[in-house]
């Protein structure tokens, strides 16, 4: 199973190279800085108005932990109640199984066109590629997803798929792909998409959605959105299929309240999105809506993350994207550099954990461990702790636990640092070298000679050691 | 028989994997109970709920027209029809809306009953300029309308036309999300429960807000304040 999105110029396992390339793309960096800054600001303004925000986070964290600790029970209850309401419940161990279930349903009902509302889970399983191979037309209806589908790209953000594109890029894309007049006005572009997609909604045989939450006690699931495309996707076609990761289950209908308070604010800075739809079974006879409702419960590596308390935290993710918007790394290079369906801090954790192969093993290293992600996470996931643990478990890029010179260098360094006398001797030697190091040219020669220093100094200054050590200054009672 | 056995084993395999993983670090944690933190107090007075509902829905891009009773609501509707130049209107099957149809006899009315699967009326729906229906409830905390698909055929009427006109009795407004959900926990959920807070919108292009995407671009709520 590969989480590497299809048709992706960035290579999995090549984060360093992808990042370097992204850093050279000024247009991309402008777009990202503008967009992530804006959403983060909007999130901040919304959160500030909620004085009980810390209590809400705590409640959500506890609720998720308690639910995941008995996930088998809640999954069975969900299935029982959903089936009682007339929903057909399917179980998929991995993405390939899930995709086969979808195409089997499509084949049985004689579908030709399928419309989709935004679902990162279906990106994860590469559902579109599978359906297209089987000869179906699959149309993404979320505006951001529609844009990247036309561009043949993968989403670069969990909730704003085309965040890396400027309006001019989208205008040019629509002009060439849809044969419309060039414009870069978002309103006009949205109107074009609305008109084209209405034709698809009208003719679609099957609608595919994800779900934000699945409620065990009622056998229901909830889909949150702003555009109305999910409502259309799930109201017009005869068949509605929802692909839902098993970690999305929550016990009670009332539990939706805490998440409805947290998710829209964390995700876009809204108190609530324009629409929430709660589905409980297909339509009754003679009423509106799909006659068949299917839920596919997807594992795809999630069960392996249930093994201990820390990794269970990562399953609490409600896919708000707040960690992406605050991350200094994501904010400079964007989602494609991660070469994974899930980028940013949460992606750096769950990509290697979900993957059955060795995908995303360089991603836990794509972090400065600043901890900003943990601070904004609405469900309190300790992302830095997870990143550190993954680093110790995974191989570093290059395939070895660390390069031999690097390992030797660190052993030498720790030999000096773990003994006071040796440390002071080393510090003294460095200070003696100060006059030489004071020469910038000498510093750059030195940096070139020592490979670790060269890597360090490509983006940082090589600093001078202080003239006097802290101890000496302290002894003399003040500044030198 | 073969297919069923395969499906059963997918289920069993998945559940076994979950159980085995949980068994590595089993823990019993109590589910949090009681009101969600910060749940705004139940507004005792309906007029407080009404005020909050109107204010927040307006902030979210909807328009709220307060009237005293059904006949004033009909008048408000007629004013909207004139203002917006509405000639082709979709309407749900709610019997309370008969007076609205009678008040605008020259419009082309598309009935929700004619929009069901396979009906010829579906093409007309995409041509309608507005949709008229009731809302079964509201939420004061968030300025939200509640549409219950069991009670009325308004799923498509409230979604496809670019203008959405909803009639709501103020007495049906719940204080907050918790009490609204509690109501459905007690009375059961319909096949589709839709919560609407303003017109459709997107910020997918450079994070710039565009109102009116796939759902309606305009939302008018005619709020009837009479008690009974």
XYZ file of C-alpha atoms in Angstrom:
708
model
C 0.000 0.000 0.000
C 1.419 3.300 -1.000
C 0.482 6.617 0.445
C 2.484 8.304 -2.278
C -0.095 10.263 -4.230
C -0.363 9.365 -7.896
C 1.178 11.604 -10.548
C 3.377 13.370 -8.069
C 6.532 15.093 -9.199
C 7.972 14.837 -5.713
C 9.514 11.516 -4.836
C 8.753 9.662 -1.655
C 11.881 9.185 0.430
C 13.426 12.292 -1.102
C 12.188 14.887 1.295
C 15.487 16.763 1.424
C 15.597 17.055 -2.352
C 11.896 17.943 -2.604
C 12.316 20.613 0.036
C 15.316 22.126 -1.719
C 13.348 22.374 -4.945
C 10.313 23.843 -3.202
C 12.463 26.483 -1.512
C 13.554 27.721 -4.912
C 9.974 28.206 -6.060
C 9.245 31.801 -5.088
C 5.696 31.682 -6.420
C 4.911 28.668 -4.262
C 6.438 30.236 -1.177
C 4.469 33.448 -1.666
C 1.235 31.511 -2.074
C 1.930 29.427 1.025
C 2.993 32.299 3.219
C -0.106 34.251 2.291
C -2.544 31.369 2.704
C -1.207 29.649 5.817
C -0.727 33.003 7.506
C -4.302 33.950 6.755
C -5.916 30.732 7.969
C -3.781 30.703 11.071
C -4.862 34.255 11.838
C -8.523 33.420 11.309
C -8.171 30.382 13.550
C -6.577 32.523 16.232
C -9.370 35.091 16.124
C -12.030 32.397 16.396
C -10.295 30.578 19.247
C -9.775 33.777 21.208
C -13.527 34.257 21.429
C -13.943 30.880 23.142
C -12.797 31.214 26.732
C -13.348 27.503 27.421
C -11.063 26.435 24.562
C -8.612 24.536 26.830
C -11.489 22.631 28.437
C -12.946 21.749 25.047
C -9.575 20.408 23.907
C -9.214 18.379 27.051
C -12.681 16.917 26.692
C -12.059 15.990 23.062
C -8.703 14.415 23.922
C -10.238 12.320 26.715
C -13.200 11.338 24.591
C -11.000 10.125 21.753
C -8.674 8.248 24.104
C -11.578 6.502 25.827
C -13.235 5.626 22.517
C -10.087 4.272 20.885
C -9.343 2.153 23.956
C -12.503 0.158 23.154
C -12.642 0.717 19.421
C -13.772 -2.833 18.617
C -16.858 -2.384 20.776
C -17.802 0.928 19.178
C -17.226 -0.393 15.652
C -19.538 -3.340 16.310
C -22.196 -1.087 17.805
C -21.932 1.283 14.847
C -22.427 -1.567 12.407
C -25.414 -2.915 14.309
C -27.205 0.442 14.500
C -26.301 1.446 10.938
C -27.637 -1.828 9.578
C -30.811 -1.428 11.617
C -31.328 1.880 9.798
C -30.889 0.177 6.427
C -27.263 1.122 5.762
C -25.023 -1.527 4.169
C -21.783 -1.762 6.144
C -18.595 -3.096 4.545
C -15.225 -3.765 6.156
C -11.981 -3.124 4.276
C -8.632 -4.233 5.665
C -6.711 -2.044 3.249
C -7.113 0.487 0.472
C -7.206 -2.076 -2.310
C -10.089 -3.906 -0.637
C -11.946 -0.633 -0.137
C -11.517 0.319 -3.777
C -12.777 -3.082 -4.910
C -15.876 -2.697 -2.771
C -16.616 0.652 -4.417
C -16.171 -0.635 -7.955
C -18.255 -3.737 -7.176
C -21.133 -1.495 -6.102
C -20.663 0.726 -9.153
C -20.709 -2.314 -11.426
C -23.802 -3.778 -9.827
C -25.826 -0.574 -10.256
C -24.551 -0.029 -13.787
C -22.911 3.299 -12.961
C -21.008 5.326 -15.506
C -20.370 8.623 -13.718
C -19.479 8.985 -10.061
C -19.251 12.299 -8.223
C -17.167 12.767 -5.121
C -17.124 15.201 -2.290
C -13.819 15.793 -0.544
C -12.423 12.711 1.144
C -8.775 12.413 2.151
C -9.449 8.761 2.924
C -10.251 8.079 -0.729
C -7.051 9.922 -1.697
C -5.245 7.553 0.650
C -6.589 4.492 -1.142
C -6.108 6.022 -4.619
C -9.765 5.366 -5.328
C -9.992 7.666 -8.350
C -7.143 5.937 -10.182
C -8.725 2.550 -9.486
C -12.161 3.619 -10.722
C -10.729 5.253 -13.821
C -8.806 2.089 -14.631
C -12.086 0.227 -14.403
C -13.584 2.603 -16.945
C -15.659 4.909 -14.748
C -15.783 8.682 -14.912
C -14.970 10.135 -11.504
C -15.538 13.837 -10.902
C -14.295 15.721 -7.866
C -16.834 18.350 -6.851
C -15.108 20.241 -4.049
C -13.686 23.332 -5.754
C -10.142 22.777 -4.514
C -10.253 19.085 -5.430
C -11.762 19.907 -8.841
C -8.888 22.290 -9.511
C -6.195 19.756 -8.701
C -8.039 17.008 -10.570
C -7.939 19.193 -13.688
C -4.257 19.846 -13.037
C -3.506 16.148 -12.526
C -2.000 16.898 -9.153
C -2.426 15.646 -5.626
C -3.838 17.826 -2.830
C -1.154 19.775 -0.994
C -3.126 20.549 2.168
C -5.609 18.592 4.227
C -8.446 21.099 3.906
C -7.412 23.559 1.176
C -6.258 21.204 -1.594
C -5.116 23.913 -4.043
C -3.477 26.160 -1.454
C -0.257 26.086 -3.465
C -1.881 27.653 -6.515
C -2.204 31.364 -7.168
C -5.317 32.697 -8.877
C -3.408 33.246 -12.104
C -2.385 29.564 -12.105
C -6.005 28.521 -11.682
C -7.164 30.950 -14.359
C -4.659 29.550 -16.822
C -5.616 25.997 -15.863
C -9.326 26.603 -16.440
C -8.587 28.281 -19.746
C -6.634 25.338 -21.086
C -8.622 22.490 -19.484
C -12.139 23.899 -19.836
C -11.726 26.204 -22.813
C -13.040 29.291 -21.054
C -11.886 32.876 -21.162
C -8.865 33.592 -19.014
C -9.711 35.247 -15.735
C -8.058 35.298 -12.351
C -11.089 36.519 -10.426
C -11.984 33.889 -7.797
C -15.692 34.678 -8.110
C -15.686 34.147 -11.861
C -13.598 30.983 -11.570
C -15.973 29.607 -8.946
C -18.906 30.321 -11.242
C -17.254 28.347 -14.046
C -16.731 25.379 -11.740
C -20.311 25.621 -10.457
C -21.772 25.510 -13.956
C -19.599 22.623 -15.135
C -20.176 20.574 -12.017
C -23.940 21.039 -12.040
C -24.039 19.042 -15.251
C -22.126 16.259 -13.529
C -24.321 16.287 -10.440
C -27.367 15.952 -12.633
C -26.087 12.885 -14.491
C -24.166 11.081 -11.720
C -25.245 7.555 -10.780
C -23.207 7.233 -7.587
C -22.050 9.780 -5.004
C -18.956 9.105 -2.891
C -18.161 10.962 0.298
C -15.993 10.638 3.317
C -17.157 11.403 6.832
C -15.813 13.572 9.626
C -17.356 11.484 12.406
C -19.297 8.234 12.683
C -21.682 7.916 15.641
C -21.827 4.410 17.094
C -25.033 4.644 19.116
C -27.147 5.828 16.221
C -25.278 4.228 13.302
C -24.953 7.683 11.731
C -22.154 9.683 10.188
C -21.600 13.398 9.711
C -20.210 15.337 6.766
C -19.140 18.960 7.277
C -18.738 21.408 4.380
C -19.137 24.954 3.106
C -19.751 24.599 -0.612
C -22.850 22.435 -0.780
C -21.145 19.921 -3.055
C -21.310 17.195 -0.407
C -25.065 17.741 -0.039
C -25.490 17.489 -3.803
C -23.188 14.467 -4.034
C -25.212 12.684 -1.377
C -28.711 13.799 -2.422
C -29.000 13.495 -6.198
C -27.499 10.108 -7.171
C -29.332 6.847 -6.413
C -26.425 5.440 -4.441
C -24.290 7.049 -1.707
C -21.034 5.393 -0.632
C -19.125 6.772 2.345
C -15.546 5.724 3.004
C -14.781 6.105 6.701
C -11.534 5.399 8.559
C -12.186 3.257 11.635
C -10.703 5.925 13.890
C -13.567 8.314 13.054
C -16.052 6.511 15.317
C -17.336 8.355 18.382
C -19.766 6.833 20.881
C -22.810 9.143 21.170
C -24.666 11.721 19.119
C -24.092 14.282 21.866
C -20.336 13.798 21.448
C -20.615 15.662 18.163
C -21.039 18.890 20.098
C -17.464 19.214 21.340
C -16.080 18.428 17.883
C -18.458 20.832 16.150
C -17.126 23.522 18.478
C -13.484 22.630 17.812
C -13.221 21.584 14.181
C -14.585 24.554 12.197
C -12.663 27.038 14.337
C -9.425 25.062 14.122
C -9.818 24.429 10.432
C -10.974 27.707 8.917
C -11.723 30.098 11.769
C -15.504 29.733 11.346
C -17.786 29.105 14.298
C -19.536 26.550 12.111
C -19.363 25.613 8.443
C -22.317 26.384 6.174
C -23.624 22.814 6.187
C -23.500 19.702 8.327
C -25.324 16.593 7.103
C -26.017 13.705 9.455
C -26.905 10.505 7.588
C -28.764 7.621 9.224
C -29.830 5.064 6.644
C -31.055 5.475 3.075
C -34.298 7.185 2.201
C -37.640 5.712 3.020
C -39.955 4.709 0.191
C -41.240 7.660 -1.789
C -38.923 10.171 -0.178
C -35.933 12.169 -1.451
C -32.378 10.921 -1.430
C -30.358 7.848 -2.346
C -32.101 4.483 -2.194
C -28.853 2.778 -1.195
C -26.493 3.955 1.536
C -23.129 2.195 1.962
C -20.453 2.692 4.579
C -16.970 1.252 4.058
C -15.046 1.013 7.325
C -11.367 1.269 6.447
C -8.365 -0.018 8.410
C -5.376 0.470 6.096
C -2.848 0.497 8.941
C -4.929 2.280 11.567
C -5.286 -0.829 13.739
C -1.508 -1.047 14.093
C -1.551 2.423 15.624
C -3.730 1.160 18.488
C -0.819 -0.659 20.071
C 0.051 1.948 22.687
C -1.208 5.121 24.264
C 1.123 7.488 22.414
C 0.408 6.216 18.928
C -3.301 6.032 19.730
C -3.152 9.817 20.161
C -2.330 10.195 16.492
C -5.594 8.406 15.669
C -7.489 11.190 17.442
C -6.734 13.575 14.569
C -9.865 15.315 13.308
C -8.165 16.539 10.136
C -8.446 20.255 10.830
C -5.105 21.221 9.270
C -4.174 23.656 12.050
C -0.797 21.977 12.518
C 0.024 22.517 8.847
C -0.850 26.188 9.036
C 1.447 26.857 11.964
C 4.374 24.635 10.952
C 7.464 26.622 9.886
C 8.556 23.752 7.647
C 5.218 23.190 5.886
C 4.790 26.940 5.554
C 7.924 27.221 3.431
C 7.707 24.158 1.231
C 4.057 23.107 1.026
C 2.469 19.679 0.939
C 3.859 18.209 -2.277
C 7.389 18.094 -0.875
C 6.222 15.502 1.638
C 5.169 13.240 -1.252
C 2.392 11.827 0.862
C -1.381 12.145 1.010
C -1.026 13.616 4.494
C 1.641 16.330 4.732
C 2.803 18.585 7.516
C 3.234 17.561 11.144
C 0.372 15.056 11.301
C 1.415 13.606 7.961
C 4.991 13.206 9.146
C 3.662 11.032 11.937
C 0.895 8.998 10.348
C 2.484 8.375 6.940
C 5.248 6.114 8.298
C 2.860 4.619 10.866
C 0.117 3.723 8.388
C 2.466 2.538 5.726
C 3.021 -1.177 5.336
C 6.140 -0.511 3.305
C 8.870 1.965 4.139
C 7.076 5.062 3.089
C 7.530 8.374 4.724
C 10.492 7.224 6.791
C 12.306 10.492 6.157
C 9.308 12.595 7.187
C 9.777 12.477 10.986
C 13.090 14.208 10.313
C 11.318 16.992 8.426
C 10.757 18.941 11.593
C 12.517 21.441 13.815
C 10.562 20.083 16.797
C 9.411 23.606 17.651
C 6.185 22.173 19.098
C 3.842 24.751 17.571
C 1.767 21.904 16.147
C 1.160 20.429 19.589
C 0.080 23.838 20.858
C -2.632 24.275 18.216
C -3.869 20.703 17.979
C -7.524 20.758 19.096
C -7.369 17.178 20.360
C -4.030 17.528 22.130
C -1.880 15.150 20.080
C 1.720 15.259 21.301
C 3.213 15.441 17.820
C 6.807 16.219 18.879
C 6.856 13.158 21.144
C 5.623 11.020 18.264
C 8.165 12.514 15.880
C 10.990 11.805 18.320
C 9.873 8.252 18.862
C 9.616 7.634 15.139
C 13.100 9.052 14.638
C 14.545 6.604 17.087
C 12.662 3.728 15.460
C 13.185 4.517 11.814
C 16.207 4.621 9.631
C 17.534 8.029 8.691
C 17.747 8.891 4.986
C 20.602 6.962 3.467
C 19.498 3.682 4.926
C 21.756 3.591 7.940
C 20.955 4.510 11.489
C 23.416 7.323 11.030
C 26.440 7.776 8.853
C 29.673 6.425 10.327
C 31.501 9.765 10.387
C 28.437 11.365 11.977
C 28.206 8.612 14.581
C 31.915 8.951 15.326
C 31.627 12.703 15.502
C 28.818 12.489 18.021
C 30.676 9.916 20.103
C 33.667 12.268 20.199
C 31.482 15.233 21.065
C 29.755 13.359 23.867
C 33.151 12.234 25.206
C 34.054 15.891 25.639
C 30.670 16.969 26.924
C 30.206 14.328 29.608
C 33.262 15.261 31.601
C 33.787 18.701 33.074
C 37.567 18.736 32.754
C 37.525 17.605 29.144
C 34.736 20.108 28.371
C 36.678 22.993 29.805
C 39.788 21.898 27.966
C 37.851 21.826 24.670
C 36.297 25.220 25.355
C 39.737 26.612 26.125
C 41.149 25.306 22.852
C 38.283 26.842 20.907
C 38.883 30.196 22.562
C 42.550 30.007 21.656
C 41.487 29.589 18.062
C 39.343 32.683 18.239
C 41.739 35.050 16.470
C 41.915 32.669 13.556
C 38.196 32.008 13.567
C 37.614 35.748 13.723
C 38.661 35.837 10.090
C 35.617 35.173 7.931
C 37.668 33.666 5.160
C 39.374 31.306 7.559
C 35.966 30.268 8.844
C 34.704 29.466 5.396
C 37.821 27.403 4.601
C 37.380 25.516 7.836
C 33.712 24.901 7.072
C 34.574 23.497 3.658
C 37.155 21.140 5.156
C 34.838 19.586 7.686
C 31.733 18.044 6.035
C 29.448 18.330 9.043
C 30.338 22.007 9.306
C 29.744 22.514 5.615
C 26.215 21.129 5.905
C 25.635 23.332 8.919
C 26.934 26.498 7.308
C 24.939 26.338 4.050
C 22.144 28.137 5.936
C 23.758 29.295 9.169
C 26.627 31.421 10.357
C 29.588 29.758 11.990
C 29.659 31.676 15.263
C 32.712 32.835 17.181
C 33.260 31.372 20.613
C 32.901 34.008 23.340
C 36.059 35.741 24.574
C 35.366 34.691 28.110
C 33.441 31.646 29.270
C 30.260 32.142 31.277
C 31.974 30.839 34.384
C 34.709 33.439 34.117
C 32.191 36.212 33.654
C 30.215 34.963 36.605
C 33.304 34.851 38.757
C 34.129 38.412 37.815
C 30.595 39.413 38.747
C 29.157 40.795 35.538
C 29.547 41.566 31.859
C 33.060 41.355 30.423
C -22.492 -18.135 -0.061
C -18.848 -17.787 -1.057
C -19.131 -14.007 -1.220
C -20.787 -13.813 2.158
C -18.097 -15.896 3.789
C -15.427 -13.620 2.308
C -17.202 -10.520 3.577
C -17.616 -11.993 7.034
C -13.943 -12.769 7.195
C -12.989 -9.207 6.188
C -14.968 -8.051 9.180
C -13.540 -10.641 11.517
C -9.990 -10.041 10.336
C -10.275 -6.324 10.875
C -11.850 -6.658 14.309
C -9.260 -9.233 15.330
C -6.477 -6.859 14.344
C -8.078 -4.111 16.405
C -8.501 -6.360 19.433
C -4.972 -7.715 19.181
C -3.485 -4.233 18.969
C -5.535 -2.965 21.908
C -4.493 -5.992 23.939
C -0.878 -4.837 23.817
C -1.633 -1.905 26.076
C -5.159 -2.381 27.386
C -6.606 0.488 29.369
C -10.038 1.303 30.757
C -10.914 4.943 30.355
C -14.259 6.465 31.304
C -16.156 8.398 28.678
C -16.504 12.071 29.605
C -20.076 12.809 30.645
C -22.117 15.878 31.419
C -22.536 19.084 29.467
C -19.825 20.075 27.032
C -17.590 22.790 28.521
C -18.832 26.300 27.930
C -22.223 25.192 26.688
C -23.944 28.559 26.714
C -26.676 28.552 29.341
C -30.121 27.673 28.168
C -31.634 30.985 27.313
C -34.822 30.925 29.327
C -36.640 33.448 27.241
C -37.508 32.538 23.676
C -36.854 36.125 22.689
C -33.223 35.789 23.797
C -32.862 32.713 21.646
C -34.514 34.535 18.800
C -32.169 37.501 19.137
C -29.050 35.340 19.187
C -30.262 33.220 16.280
C -30.976 36.299 14.143
C -27.741 38.035 14.993
C -25.467 35.092 14.320
C -27.208 33.933 11.167
C -26.984 37.483 9.840
C -23.277 37.580 10.655
C -22.940 34.291 8.758
C -24.387 35.838 5.614
C -28.055 34.964 5.952
C -30.935 37.465 6.017
C -33.530 37.197 8.759
C -37.020 38.714 8.462
C -39.008 38.689 11.697
C -42.802 38.587 11.353
C -45.579 37.955 13.836
C -47.593 35.230 12.139
C -48.116 33.129 9.027
C -50.071 35.720 7.086
C -47.346 38.324 7.666
C -44.873 35.692 6.528
C -46.772 35.393 3.264
C -46.538 39.143 2.812
C -42.801 39.085 3.513
C -42.460 36.343 0.941
C -44.360 38.361 -1.656
C -42.034 41.292 -1.046
C -39.020 39.037 -1.601
C -40.514 37.677 -4.825
C -40.908 41.225 -6.109
C -37.484 42.378 -4.903
C -35.657 39.425 -6.404
C -37.823 39.140 -9.514
C -38.685 35.486 -8.853
C -40.693 33.720 -11.537
C -39.689 30.082 -11.192
C -39.852 28.746 -7.657
C -39.335 25.263 -6.205
C -41.495 24.406 -3.206
C -41.557 21.593 -0.658
C -44.617 19.522 0.219
C -45.303 21.368 3.492
C -49.056 22.054 3.740
C -48.371 25.327 5.619
C -47.079 26.747 2.343
C -50.386 26.618 0.405
C -51.069 30.287 1.157
C -47.655 31.213 -0.260
C -48.478 29.584 -3.586
C -51.852 31.293 -3.641
C -50.170 34.646 -2.989
C -47.932 34.337 -6.063
C -50.136 32.548 -8.598
C -48.210 33.751 -11.657
C -44.957 32.051 -10.708
C -44.031 28.697 -12.199
C -44.054 26.406 -9.150
C -41.998 23.201 -9.179
C -43.291 20.802 -6.554
C -40.916 18.663 -4.493
C -43.185 15.653 -5.050
C -42.337 15.957 -8.740
C -38.594 15.909 -8.071
C -38.335 12.349 -6.888
C -36.139 9.777 -8.600
C -36.838 9.559 -12.285
C -39.478 12.279 -12.288
C -39.450 14.694 -15.211
C -39.581 17.595 -12.740
C -35.897 17.229 -11.955
C -34.786 19.240 -14.951
C -37.127 22.048 -13.953
C -35.477 22.116 -10.541
C -32.154 23.228 -11.980
C -33.995 26.023 -13.739
C -35.688 27.355 -10.590
C -34.539 30.700 -9.227
C -35.526 30.040 -5.620
C -36.631 27.276 -3.262
C -39.285 27.729 -0.545
C -39.641 25.393 2.435
C -39.906 25.183 6.200
C -37.210 24.501 8.733
C -38.029 22.078 11.550
C -35.843 23.846 14.090
C -33.045 26.277 14.758
C -30.033 26.715 17.015
C -29.605 30.051 18.793
C -25.918 29.541 19.658
C -24.831 29.146 16.059
C -27.563 30.779 13.935
C -28.407 27.435 12.369
C -31.488 25.990 10.628
C -32.410 22.336 11.138
C -33.949 20.408 8.235
C -35.466 17.009 9.061
C -35.903 14.878 5.940
C -38.645 12.815 7.598
C -40.927 15.789 8.098
C -40.815 17.433 4.703
C -39.560 16.961 1.139
C -37.092 19.862 1.154
C -33.712 18.276 0.556
C -33.411 19.393 -3.056
C -35.664 22.454 -2.748
C -33.295 23.910 -0.144
C -30.159 23.055 -2.082
C -30.364 23.394 -5.839
C -31.882 26.817 -6.557
C -29.526 29.776 -6.007
C -31.902 31.465 -3.530
C -33.088 29.588 -0.442
C -36.157 30.874 1.467
C -36.916 29.094 4.739
C -39.859 29.655 7.088
C -39.108 28.995 10.773
C -41.219 29.345 13.886
C -39.139 31.014 16.610
C -40.508 28.633 19.241
C -38.615 25.798 17.504
C -35.235 27.407 18.151
C -33.046 25.354 20.518
C -30.598 27.152 22.771
C -27.430 25.427 21.613
C -25.998 22.495 19.633
C -26.141 20.272 22.713
C -29.870 20.720 23.232
C -30.575 20.360 19.509
C -28.642 17.087 19.343
C -30.269 15.966 22.578
C -33.673 16.404 20.964
C -32.711 14.015 18.172
C -31.039 11.603 20.540
C -34.412 11.319 22.231
C -36.693 11.317 19.190
C -34.470 9.486 16.750
C -32.737 10.712 13.622
C -34.185 10.999 10.124
C -32.322 9.547 7.125
C -30.834 13.000 6.617
C -30.591 15.759 9.161
C -29.186 18.931 7.598
C -27.864 21.887 9.554
C -27.692 25.130 7.549
C -25.769 28.190 8.731
C -25.776 30.751 5.946
C -25.309 30.521 2.194
C -22.779 28.263 0.497
C -19.215 29.521 0.335
C -15.606 28.629 -0.437
C -12.120 29.986 0.145
C -10.327 27.407 -1.975
C -8.781 30.039 -4.276
C -6.098 31.961 -2.395
C -8.259 31.808 0.729
C -10.473 34.540 -0.720
C -14.102 34.215 0.321
C -16.583 33.585 -2.477
C -20.232 33.244 -1.493
C -22.466 31.010 -3.591
C -20.772 27.850 -4.837
C -22.749 24.631 -5.314
C -25.428 25.335 -2.716
C -27.553 28.502 -2.614
C -25.816 31.866 -2.801
C -28.536 33.631 -0.820
C -30.409 32.529 2.298
C -33.542 34.271 3.561
C -35.172 33.115 6.779
C -38.691 34.344 7.529
C -38.958 33.987 11.292
C -42.468 33.717 12.787
C -42.482 34.917 16.367
C -46.014 33.966 17.494
C -46.080 31.619 20.490
C -48.655 29.041 19.391
